[in-house]
GROMACS .gro file of C-alpha atoms in nm:
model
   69
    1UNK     CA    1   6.952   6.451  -1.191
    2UNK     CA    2   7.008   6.075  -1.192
    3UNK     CA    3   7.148   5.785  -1.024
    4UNK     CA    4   7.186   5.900  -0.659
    5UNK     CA    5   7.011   5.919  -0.351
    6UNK     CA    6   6.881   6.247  -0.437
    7UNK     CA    7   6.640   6.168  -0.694
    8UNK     CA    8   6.456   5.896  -0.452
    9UNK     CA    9   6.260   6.125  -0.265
   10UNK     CA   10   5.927   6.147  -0.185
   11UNK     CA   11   5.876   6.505  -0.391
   12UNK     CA   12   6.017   6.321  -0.667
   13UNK     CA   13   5.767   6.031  -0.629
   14UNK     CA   14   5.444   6.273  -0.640
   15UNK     CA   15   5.562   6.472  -0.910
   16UNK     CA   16   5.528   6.133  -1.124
   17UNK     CA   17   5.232   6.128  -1.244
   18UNK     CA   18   4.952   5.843  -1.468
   19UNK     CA   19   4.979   5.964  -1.839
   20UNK     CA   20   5.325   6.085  -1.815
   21UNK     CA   21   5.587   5.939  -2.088
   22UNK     CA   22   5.923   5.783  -2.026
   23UNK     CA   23   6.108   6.102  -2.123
   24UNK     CA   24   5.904   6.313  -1.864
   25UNK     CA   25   5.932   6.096  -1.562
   26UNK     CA   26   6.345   6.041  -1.666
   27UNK     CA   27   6.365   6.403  -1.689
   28UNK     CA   28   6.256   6.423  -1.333
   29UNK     CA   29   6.385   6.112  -1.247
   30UNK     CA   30   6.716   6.056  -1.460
   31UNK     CA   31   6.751   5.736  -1.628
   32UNK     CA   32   6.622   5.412  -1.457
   33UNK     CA   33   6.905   5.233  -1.241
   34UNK     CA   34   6.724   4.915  -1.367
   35UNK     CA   35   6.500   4.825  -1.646
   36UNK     CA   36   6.310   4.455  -1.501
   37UNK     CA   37   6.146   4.432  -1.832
   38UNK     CA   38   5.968   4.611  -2.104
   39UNK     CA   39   5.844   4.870  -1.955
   40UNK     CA   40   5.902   4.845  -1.592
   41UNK     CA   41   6.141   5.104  -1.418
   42UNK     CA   42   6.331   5.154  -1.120
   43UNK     CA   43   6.553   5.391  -0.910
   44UNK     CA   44   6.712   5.297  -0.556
   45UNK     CA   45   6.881   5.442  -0.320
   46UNK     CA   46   7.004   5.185  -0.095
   47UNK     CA   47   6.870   4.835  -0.045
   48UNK     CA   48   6.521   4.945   0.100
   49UNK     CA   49   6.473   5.264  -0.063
   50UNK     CA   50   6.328   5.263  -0.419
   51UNK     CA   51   6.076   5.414  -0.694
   52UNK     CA   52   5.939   5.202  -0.960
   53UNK     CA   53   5.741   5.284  -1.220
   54UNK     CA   54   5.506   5.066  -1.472
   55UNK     CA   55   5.482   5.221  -1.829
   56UNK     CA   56   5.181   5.045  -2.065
   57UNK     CA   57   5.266   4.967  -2.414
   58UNK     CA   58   5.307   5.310  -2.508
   59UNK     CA   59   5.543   5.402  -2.253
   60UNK     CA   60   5.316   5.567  -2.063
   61UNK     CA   61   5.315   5.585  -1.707
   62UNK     CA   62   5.055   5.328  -1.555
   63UNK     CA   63   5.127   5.276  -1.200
   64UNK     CA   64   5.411   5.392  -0.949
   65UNK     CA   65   5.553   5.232  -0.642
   66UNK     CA   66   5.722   5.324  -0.379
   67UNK     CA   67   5.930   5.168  -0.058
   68UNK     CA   68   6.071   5.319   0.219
   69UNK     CA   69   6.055   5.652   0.142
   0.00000   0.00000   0.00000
């Protein structure tokens, strides 16, 4: 687990799911290869490959993104 192609996958992506906290999407995901802003999360894998997540206020997961997967 963590910063590598690997974890950008598409079966990574749908196992993220609204309600979720930080620790439980980084312990599927690893830890974020950036961090935007409070609360706004994202793993790549090249330059058009990439997850992001959007945590609320209590770092719970919002919304999810995804490109070129």
């Amino acid at each position: 687990i963590g910063c590598g192609p690997g974890v950008v996958t598409q079966a990574n992506f749908e196992k993220l799911q609204p309600g979720m906290t930080r620790a439980q999407v980084e312990a599927i995901m690893g830890p974020p290869h950036q961090n935007y802003q409070q609360g706004i999360l994202t793993w790549s894998a090249g330059p058009k490959k990439e997850i992001t997540v959007i945590l609320d206020d209590r770092g719970i997961l919002d919304q999810k993104t995804m490109e070129g997967l």
